Tab-separated table of C-alpha atoms in Angstrom:
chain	number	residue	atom	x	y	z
F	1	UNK	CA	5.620	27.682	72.473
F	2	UNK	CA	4.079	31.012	70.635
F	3	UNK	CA	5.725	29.370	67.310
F	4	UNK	CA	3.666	26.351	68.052
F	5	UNK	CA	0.609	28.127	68.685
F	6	UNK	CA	0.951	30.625	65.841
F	7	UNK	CA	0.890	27.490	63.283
F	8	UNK	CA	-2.071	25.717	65.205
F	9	UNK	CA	-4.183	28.783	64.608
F	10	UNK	CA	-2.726	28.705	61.200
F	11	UNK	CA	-3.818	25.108	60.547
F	12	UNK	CA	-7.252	25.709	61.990
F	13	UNK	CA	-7.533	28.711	59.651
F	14	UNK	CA	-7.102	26.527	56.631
F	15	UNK	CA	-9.237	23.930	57.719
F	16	UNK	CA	-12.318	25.896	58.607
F	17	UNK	CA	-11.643	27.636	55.521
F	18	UNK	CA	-11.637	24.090	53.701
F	19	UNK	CA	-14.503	23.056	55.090
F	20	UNK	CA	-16.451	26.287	54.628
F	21	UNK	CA	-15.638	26.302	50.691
F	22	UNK	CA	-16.337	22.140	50.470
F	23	UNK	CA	-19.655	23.192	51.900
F	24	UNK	CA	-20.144	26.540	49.746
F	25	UNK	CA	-19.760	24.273	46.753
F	26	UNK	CA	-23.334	22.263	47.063
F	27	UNK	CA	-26.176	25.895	46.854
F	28	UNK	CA	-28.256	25.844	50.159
F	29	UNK	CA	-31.645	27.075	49.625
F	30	UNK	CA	-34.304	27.203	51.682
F	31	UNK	CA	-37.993	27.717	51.120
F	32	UNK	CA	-39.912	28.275	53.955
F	33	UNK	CA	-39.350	25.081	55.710
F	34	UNK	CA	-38.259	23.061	52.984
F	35	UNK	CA	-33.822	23.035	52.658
F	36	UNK	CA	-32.829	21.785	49.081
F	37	UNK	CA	-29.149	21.392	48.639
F	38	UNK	CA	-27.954	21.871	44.831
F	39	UNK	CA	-24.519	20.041	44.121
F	40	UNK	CA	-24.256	20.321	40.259
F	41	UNK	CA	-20.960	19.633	38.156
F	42	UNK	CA	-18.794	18.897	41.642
F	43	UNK	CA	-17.021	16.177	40.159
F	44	UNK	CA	-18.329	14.151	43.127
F	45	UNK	CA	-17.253	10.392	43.132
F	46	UNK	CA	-19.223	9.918	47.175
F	47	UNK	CA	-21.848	11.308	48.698
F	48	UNK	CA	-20.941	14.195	50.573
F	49	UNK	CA	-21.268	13.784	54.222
F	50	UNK	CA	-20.656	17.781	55.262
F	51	UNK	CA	-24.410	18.839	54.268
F	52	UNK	CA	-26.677	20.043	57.181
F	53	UNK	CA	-28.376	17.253	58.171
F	54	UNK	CA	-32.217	18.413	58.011
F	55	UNK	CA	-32.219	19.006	53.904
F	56	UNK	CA	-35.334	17.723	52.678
F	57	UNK	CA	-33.703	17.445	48.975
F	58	UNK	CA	-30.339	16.625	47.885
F	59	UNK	CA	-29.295	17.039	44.112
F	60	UNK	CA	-26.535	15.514	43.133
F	61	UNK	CA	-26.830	15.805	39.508
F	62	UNK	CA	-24.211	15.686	36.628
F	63	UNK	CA	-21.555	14.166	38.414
F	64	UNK	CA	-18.889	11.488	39.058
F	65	UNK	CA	-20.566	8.759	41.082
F	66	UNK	CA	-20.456	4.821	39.855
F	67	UNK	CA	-21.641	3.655	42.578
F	68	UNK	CA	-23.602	4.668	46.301
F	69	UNK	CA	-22.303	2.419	49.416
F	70	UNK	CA	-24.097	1.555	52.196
F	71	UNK	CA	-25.861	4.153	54.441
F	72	UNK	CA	-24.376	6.975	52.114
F	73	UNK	CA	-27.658	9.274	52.995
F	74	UNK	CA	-28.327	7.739	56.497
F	75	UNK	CA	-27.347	11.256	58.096
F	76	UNK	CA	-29.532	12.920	56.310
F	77	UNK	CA	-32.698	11.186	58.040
F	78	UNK	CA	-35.654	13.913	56.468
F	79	UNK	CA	-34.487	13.889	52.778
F	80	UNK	CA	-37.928	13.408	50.745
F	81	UNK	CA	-36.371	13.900	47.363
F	82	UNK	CA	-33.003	12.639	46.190
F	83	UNK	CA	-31.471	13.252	42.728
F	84	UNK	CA	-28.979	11.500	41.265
F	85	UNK	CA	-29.687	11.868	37.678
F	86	UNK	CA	-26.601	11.835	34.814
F	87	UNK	CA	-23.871	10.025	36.771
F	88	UNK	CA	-22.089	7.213	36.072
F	89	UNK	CA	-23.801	4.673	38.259
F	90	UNK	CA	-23.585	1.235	37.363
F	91	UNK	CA	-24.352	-0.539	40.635
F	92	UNK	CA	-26.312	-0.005	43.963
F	93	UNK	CA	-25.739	-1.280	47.247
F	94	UNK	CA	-27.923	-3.644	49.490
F	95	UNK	CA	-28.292	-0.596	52.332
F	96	UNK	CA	-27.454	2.077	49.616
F	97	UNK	CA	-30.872	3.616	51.138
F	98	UNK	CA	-30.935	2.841	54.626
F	99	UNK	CA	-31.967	5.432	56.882
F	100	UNK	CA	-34.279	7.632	54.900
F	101	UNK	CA	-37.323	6.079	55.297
F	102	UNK	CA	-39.459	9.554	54.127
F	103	UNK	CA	-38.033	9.761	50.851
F	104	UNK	CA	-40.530	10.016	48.493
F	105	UNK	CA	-38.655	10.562	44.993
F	106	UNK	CA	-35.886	8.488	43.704
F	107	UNK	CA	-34.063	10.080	40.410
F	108	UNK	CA	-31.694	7.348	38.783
F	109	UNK	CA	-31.809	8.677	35.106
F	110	UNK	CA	-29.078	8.872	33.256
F	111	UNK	CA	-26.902	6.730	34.505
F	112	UNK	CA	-25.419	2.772	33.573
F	113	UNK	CA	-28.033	0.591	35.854
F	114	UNK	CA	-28.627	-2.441	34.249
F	115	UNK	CA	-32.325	-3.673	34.990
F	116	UNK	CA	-31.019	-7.189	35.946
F	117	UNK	CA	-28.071	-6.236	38.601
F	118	UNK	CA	-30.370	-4.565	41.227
F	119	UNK	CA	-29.776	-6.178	44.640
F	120	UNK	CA	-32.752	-7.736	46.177
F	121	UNK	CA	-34.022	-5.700	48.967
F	122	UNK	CA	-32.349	-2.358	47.951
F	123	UNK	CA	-35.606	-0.684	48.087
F	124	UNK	CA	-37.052	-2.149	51.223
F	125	UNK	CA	-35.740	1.000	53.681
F	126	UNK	CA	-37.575	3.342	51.021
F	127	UNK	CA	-40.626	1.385	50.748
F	128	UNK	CA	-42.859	4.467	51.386
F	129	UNK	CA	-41.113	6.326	48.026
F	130	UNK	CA	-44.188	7.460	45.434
F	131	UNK	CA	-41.997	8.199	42.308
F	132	UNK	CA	-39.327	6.375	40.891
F	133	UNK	CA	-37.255	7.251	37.521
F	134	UNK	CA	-34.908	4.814	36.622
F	135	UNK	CA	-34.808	5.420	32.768
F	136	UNK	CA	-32.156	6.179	30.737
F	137	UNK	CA	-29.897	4.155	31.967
F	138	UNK	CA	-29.621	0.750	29.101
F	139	UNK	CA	-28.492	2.959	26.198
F	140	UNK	CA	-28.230	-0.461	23.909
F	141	UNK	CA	-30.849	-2.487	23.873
F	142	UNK	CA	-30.052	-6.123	24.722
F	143	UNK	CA	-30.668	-9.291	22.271
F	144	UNK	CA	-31.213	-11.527	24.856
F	145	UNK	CA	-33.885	-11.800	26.884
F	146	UNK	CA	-33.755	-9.867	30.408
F	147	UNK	CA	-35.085	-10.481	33.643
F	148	UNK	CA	-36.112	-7.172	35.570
F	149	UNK	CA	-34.909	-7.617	39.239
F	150	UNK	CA	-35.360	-3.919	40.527
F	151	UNK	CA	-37.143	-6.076	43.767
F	152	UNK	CA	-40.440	-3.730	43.182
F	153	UNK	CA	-42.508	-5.838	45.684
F	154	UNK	CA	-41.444	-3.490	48.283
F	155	UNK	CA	-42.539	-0.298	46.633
F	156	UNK	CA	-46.238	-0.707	47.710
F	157	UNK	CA	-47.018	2.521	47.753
F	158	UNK	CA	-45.247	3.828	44.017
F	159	UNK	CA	-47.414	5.950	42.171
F	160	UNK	CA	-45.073	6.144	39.331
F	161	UNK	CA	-42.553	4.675	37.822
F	162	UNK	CA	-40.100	5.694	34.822
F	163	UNK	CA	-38.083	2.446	33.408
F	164	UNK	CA	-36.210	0.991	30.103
F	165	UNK	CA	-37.949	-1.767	27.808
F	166	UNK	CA	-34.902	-4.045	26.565
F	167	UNK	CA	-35.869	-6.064	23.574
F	168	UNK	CA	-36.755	-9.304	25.056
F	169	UNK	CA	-37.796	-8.553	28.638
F	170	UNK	CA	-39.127	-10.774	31.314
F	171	UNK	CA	-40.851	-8.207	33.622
F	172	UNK	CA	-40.797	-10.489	36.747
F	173	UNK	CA	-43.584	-11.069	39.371
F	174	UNK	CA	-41.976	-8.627	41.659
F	175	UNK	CA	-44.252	-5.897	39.647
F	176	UNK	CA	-47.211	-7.256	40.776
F	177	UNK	CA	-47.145	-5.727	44.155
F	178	UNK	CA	-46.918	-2.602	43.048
F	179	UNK	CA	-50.711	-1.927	44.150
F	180	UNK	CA	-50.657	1.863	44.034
F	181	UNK	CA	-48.438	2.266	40.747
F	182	UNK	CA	-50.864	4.428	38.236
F	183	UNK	CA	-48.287	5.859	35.752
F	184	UNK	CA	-45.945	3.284	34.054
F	185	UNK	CA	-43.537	5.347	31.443
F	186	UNK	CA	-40.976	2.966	29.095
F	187	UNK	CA	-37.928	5.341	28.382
F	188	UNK	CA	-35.714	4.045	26.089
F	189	UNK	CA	-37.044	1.240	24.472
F	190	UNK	CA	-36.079	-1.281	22.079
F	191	UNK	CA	-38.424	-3.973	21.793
F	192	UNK	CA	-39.579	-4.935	18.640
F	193	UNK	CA	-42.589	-7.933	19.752
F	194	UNK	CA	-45.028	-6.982	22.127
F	195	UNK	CA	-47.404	-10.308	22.931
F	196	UNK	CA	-50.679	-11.062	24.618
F	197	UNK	CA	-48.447	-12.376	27.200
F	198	UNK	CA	-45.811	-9.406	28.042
F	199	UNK	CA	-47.497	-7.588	30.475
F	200	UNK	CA	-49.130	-10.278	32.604
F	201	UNK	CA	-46.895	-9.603	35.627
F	202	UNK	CA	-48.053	-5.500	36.115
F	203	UNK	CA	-50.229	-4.681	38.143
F	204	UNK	CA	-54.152	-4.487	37.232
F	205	UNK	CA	-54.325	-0.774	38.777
F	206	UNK	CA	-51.796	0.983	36.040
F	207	UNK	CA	-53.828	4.254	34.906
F	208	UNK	CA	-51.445	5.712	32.431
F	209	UNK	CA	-48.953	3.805	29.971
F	210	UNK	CA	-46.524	5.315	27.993
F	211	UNK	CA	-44.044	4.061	25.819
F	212	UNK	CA	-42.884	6.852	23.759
F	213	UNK	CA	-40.081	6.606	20.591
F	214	UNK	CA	-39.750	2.570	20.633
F	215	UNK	CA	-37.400	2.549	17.355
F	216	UNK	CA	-37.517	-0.927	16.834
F	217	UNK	CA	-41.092	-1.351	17.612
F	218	UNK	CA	-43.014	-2.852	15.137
F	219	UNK	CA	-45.641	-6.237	16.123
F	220	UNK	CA	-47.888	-5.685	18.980
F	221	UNK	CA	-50.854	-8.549	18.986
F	222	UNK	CA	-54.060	-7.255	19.594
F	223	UNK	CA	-54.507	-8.323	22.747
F	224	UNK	CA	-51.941	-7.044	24.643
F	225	UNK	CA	-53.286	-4.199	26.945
F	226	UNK	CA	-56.298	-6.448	27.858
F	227	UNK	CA	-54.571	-6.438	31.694
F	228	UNK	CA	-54.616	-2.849	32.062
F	229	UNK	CA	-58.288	-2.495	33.025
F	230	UNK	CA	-57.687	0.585	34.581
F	231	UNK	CA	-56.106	2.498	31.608
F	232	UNK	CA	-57.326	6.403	30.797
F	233	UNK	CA	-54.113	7.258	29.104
F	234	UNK	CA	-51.899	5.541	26.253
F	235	UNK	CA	-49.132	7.262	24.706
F	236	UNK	CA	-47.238	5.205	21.502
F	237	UNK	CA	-46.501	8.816	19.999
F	238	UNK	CA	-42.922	8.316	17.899
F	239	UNK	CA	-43.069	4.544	17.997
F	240	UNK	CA	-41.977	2.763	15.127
F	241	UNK	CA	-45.955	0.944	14.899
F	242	UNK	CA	-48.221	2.213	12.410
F	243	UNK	CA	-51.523	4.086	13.096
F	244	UNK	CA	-52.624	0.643	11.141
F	245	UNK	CA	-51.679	-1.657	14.212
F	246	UNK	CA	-52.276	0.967	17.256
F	247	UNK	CA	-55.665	1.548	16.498
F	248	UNK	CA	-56.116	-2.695	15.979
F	249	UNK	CA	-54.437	-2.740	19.618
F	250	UNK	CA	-57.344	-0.703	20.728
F	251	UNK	CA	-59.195	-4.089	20.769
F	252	UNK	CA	-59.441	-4.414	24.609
F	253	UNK	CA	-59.841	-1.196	25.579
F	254	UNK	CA	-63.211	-0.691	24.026
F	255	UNK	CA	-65.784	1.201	25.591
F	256	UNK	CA	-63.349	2.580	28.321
F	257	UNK	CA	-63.565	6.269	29.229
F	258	UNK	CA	-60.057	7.640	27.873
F	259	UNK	CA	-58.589	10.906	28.779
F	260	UNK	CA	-55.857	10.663	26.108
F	261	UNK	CA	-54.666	8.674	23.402
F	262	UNK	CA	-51.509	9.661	21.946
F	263	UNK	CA	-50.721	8.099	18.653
F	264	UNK	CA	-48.167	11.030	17.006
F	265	UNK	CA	-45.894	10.380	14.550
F	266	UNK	CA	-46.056	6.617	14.237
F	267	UNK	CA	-46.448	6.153	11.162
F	268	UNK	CA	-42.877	5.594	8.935
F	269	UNK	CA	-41.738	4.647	5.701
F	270	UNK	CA	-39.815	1.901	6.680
F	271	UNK	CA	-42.878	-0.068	7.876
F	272	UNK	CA	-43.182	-2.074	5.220
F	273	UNK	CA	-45.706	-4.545	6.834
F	274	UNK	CA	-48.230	-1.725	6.031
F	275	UNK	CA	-48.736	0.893	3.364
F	276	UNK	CA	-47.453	3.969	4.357
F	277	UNK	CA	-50.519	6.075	2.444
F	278	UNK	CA	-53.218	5.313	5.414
F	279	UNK	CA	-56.582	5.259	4.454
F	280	UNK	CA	-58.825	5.244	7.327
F	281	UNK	CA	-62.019	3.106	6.957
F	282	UNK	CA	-64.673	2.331	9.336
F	283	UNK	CA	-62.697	-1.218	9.556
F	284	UNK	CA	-59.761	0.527	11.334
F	285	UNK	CA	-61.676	2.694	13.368
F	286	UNK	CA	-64.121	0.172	15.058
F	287	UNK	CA	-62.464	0.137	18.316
F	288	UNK	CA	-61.639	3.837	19.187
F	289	UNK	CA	-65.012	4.620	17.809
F	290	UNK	CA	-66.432	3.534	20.873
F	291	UNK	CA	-64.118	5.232	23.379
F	292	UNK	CA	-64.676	8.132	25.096
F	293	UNK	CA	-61.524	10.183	24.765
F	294	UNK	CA	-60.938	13.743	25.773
F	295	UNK	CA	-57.564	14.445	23.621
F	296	UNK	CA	-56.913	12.516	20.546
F	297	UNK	CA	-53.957	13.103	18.597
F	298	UNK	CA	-53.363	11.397	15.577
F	299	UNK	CA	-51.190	13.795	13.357
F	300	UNK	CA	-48.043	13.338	11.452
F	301	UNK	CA	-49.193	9.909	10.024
F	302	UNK	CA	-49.518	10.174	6.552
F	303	UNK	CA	-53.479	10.128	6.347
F	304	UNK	CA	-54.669	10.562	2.761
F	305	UNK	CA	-58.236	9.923	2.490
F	306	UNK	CA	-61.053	8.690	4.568
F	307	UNK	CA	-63.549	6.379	4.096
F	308	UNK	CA	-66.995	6.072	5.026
F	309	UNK	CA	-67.348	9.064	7.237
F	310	UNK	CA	-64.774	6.900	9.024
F	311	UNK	CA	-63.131	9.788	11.171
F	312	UNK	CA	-66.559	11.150	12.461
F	313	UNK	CA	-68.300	7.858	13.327
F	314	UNK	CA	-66.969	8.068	17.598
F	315	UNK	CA	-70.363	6.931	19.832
F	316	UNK	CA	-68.814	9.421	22.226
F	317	UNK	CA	-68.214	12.716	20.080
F	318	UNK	CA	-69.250	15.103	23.528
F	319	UNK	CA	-66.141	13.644	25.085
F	320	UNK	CA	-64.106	15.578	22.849
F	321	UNK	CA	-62.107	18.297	24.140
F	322	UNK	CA	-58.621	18.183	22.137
F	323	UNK	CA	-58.169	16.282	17.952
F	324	UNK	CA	-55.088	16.915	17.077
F	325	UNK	CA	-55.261	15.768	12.917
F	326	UNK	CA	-52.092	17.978	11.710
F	327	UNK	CA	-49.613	17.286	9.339
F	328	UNK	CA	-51.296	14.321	7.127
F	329	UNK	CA	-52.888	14.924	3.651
F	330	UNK	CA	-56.955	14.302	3.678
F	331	UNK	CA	-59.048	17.077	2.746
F	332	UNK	CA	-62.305	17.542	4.323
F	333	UNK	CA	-64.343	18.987	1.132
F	334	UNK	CA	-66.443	16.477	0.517
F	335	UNK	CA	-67.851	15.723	4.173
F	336	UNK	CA	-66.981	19.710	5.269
F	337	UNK	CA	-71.102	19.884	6.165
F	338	UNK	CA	-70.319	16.417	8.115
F	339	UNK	CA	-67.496	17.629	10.255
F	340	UNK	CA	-68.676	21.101	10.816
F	341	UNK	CA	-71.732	19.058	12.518
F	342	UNK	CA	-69.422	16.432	14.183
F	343	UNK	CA	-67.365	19.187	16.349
F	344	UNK	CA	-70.473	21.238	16.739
């Protein structure tokens, strides 16, 4: 009977001990109210289920997961921020999400989600989340056109969202009600056509568009941000485009009050649609002439001259508060008196 009892106590030694270093492994932190739990490099392949139950984030970043399964978080009923960033997740669940209704950020990045295998309805218990990242994930860009079926109609309240830009995609109608969505960011991107028609289906409201280091990039028609009639930000910096074209694209935005247009480093060699020596004229600057834009950045384009006082024509010059012209190859002698006046 003691023999028994002696290896009972030993058993129950080695399981609280188990359970105390499974929990030890995910950091516990807590800030004021607010209980994070860290669970980097665990080699996790499921969500852990031995976490207190009132963390308000849960990091599960740079592990083993490929996929979540149904009501994986549902214990954890307060989490506001979930990370799941640099796994290997290639498919979600239809009640992958259920029971955390507060969340408010969703981290997918870095993972294997294809745009087209979401399950409809995967975001409906989360419809009250405000930032999404689901970039990174399509590291080779697809040749044949792709439908988008992340089922963003129930995301009414997403303030931004961070996605991939295959080469041909359909961005479906579920985008459209997406009525609070401000900040729309393209991660890795690899379409090379971008029409009049390819962003009919976003939403109107869209405040800030970014599509940063699109290597394959190289037609946009000029009308193709005419639906964004909210825009005050627009970011093409490391696009494969050609100051040539983005300024053209400027067509519908004219007169709009701009707090940044980005337009670094788009400018390469291998555009051979355009000459790679730019030489602004008042031509090419007729559009953003008559925005008002408080940063400007058009460096690292391979300006060589102006023309026609081109650079200093803007109606809006007070607007100014950041031009970024750095690494092209103009010199300024011959309108010095000009320019000095301009930025005074």
């Amino acid at each position: 009977m003691y023999k028994y009892q002696e290896q009972k106590w030993i058993m129950f030694v080695l399981l609280f001990k188990f359970v105390q270093i499974s929990k030890a492994n995910c950091k516990i932190q807590i800030e004021k109210v607010y209980k994070s739990a860290f669970c980097w490099h665990q080699g996790l392949v499921s969500v852990p289920q031995d976490l207190p139950v009132d963390i308000n984030r849960l990091d599960l970043r740079w592990n083993n997961l490929t996929t979540i399964q149904n009501y994986a978080f549902a214990r954890y009923t307060v989490l506001e921020h979930l990370y799941i960033c640099d796994n290997q997740l290639r498919s979600l669940m239809i009640y992958s999400f259920c029971g955390v209704q507060n969340l408010q950020l969703l981290a997918l990045s870095g993972n294997k989600l294809d745009v087209s295998v979401y399950p409809y309805g995967v975001f409906r218990p989360i419809e009250n989340l405000e930032y999404l990242d689901a970039s990174r994930n399509m590291k080779n860009g697809k040749t044949d056109e792709v439908v988008y079926s992340l089922a963003f109609n129930h995301l009414v309240h997403l303030r931004e969202l961070h996605v991939d830009l295959v080469s041909k995609p359909n961005l479906s109608k579920s985008f459209m009600g997406m009525n609070s969505l401000q900040k729309l960011w393209f991660d890795y991107c690899y379409i090379y056509y971008i029409s009049n028609k390819t962003f009919t289906s976003l939403p109107k409201n869209i405040t800030e568009l970014r599509m940063q280091n699109c290597k394959s990039f190289f037609t946009i028609e000029s009308d193709a941000l005419r639906h964004f009639s909210s825009l005050n930000a627009l970011d093409f910096s490391g696009s494969h485009i050609h100051l040539h074209q983005a300024l053209r694209s400027l067509y519908p935005l004219q007169n709009y009050r701009m707090k940044e247009i980005n337009f670094h480093h788009i400018t390469y060699a291998s555009i051979t649609r355009y000459d790679y020596d730019v030489i602004l004229s008042k031509e090419m600057m007729k559009y953003i002439a008559t925005i008002c834009i408080q940063t400007l950045d058009i460096s690292y384009n391979n300006i060589v001259a102006i023309k026609e006082m081109s650079l200093i024509m803007f109606r809006h010059p007070e607007c100014f508060i950041n031009v970024i012209l750095s690494a092209n190859r103009f010199g300024i002698e011959q309108m010095e008196i000009e320019f000095l006046y301009f930025f005074y």
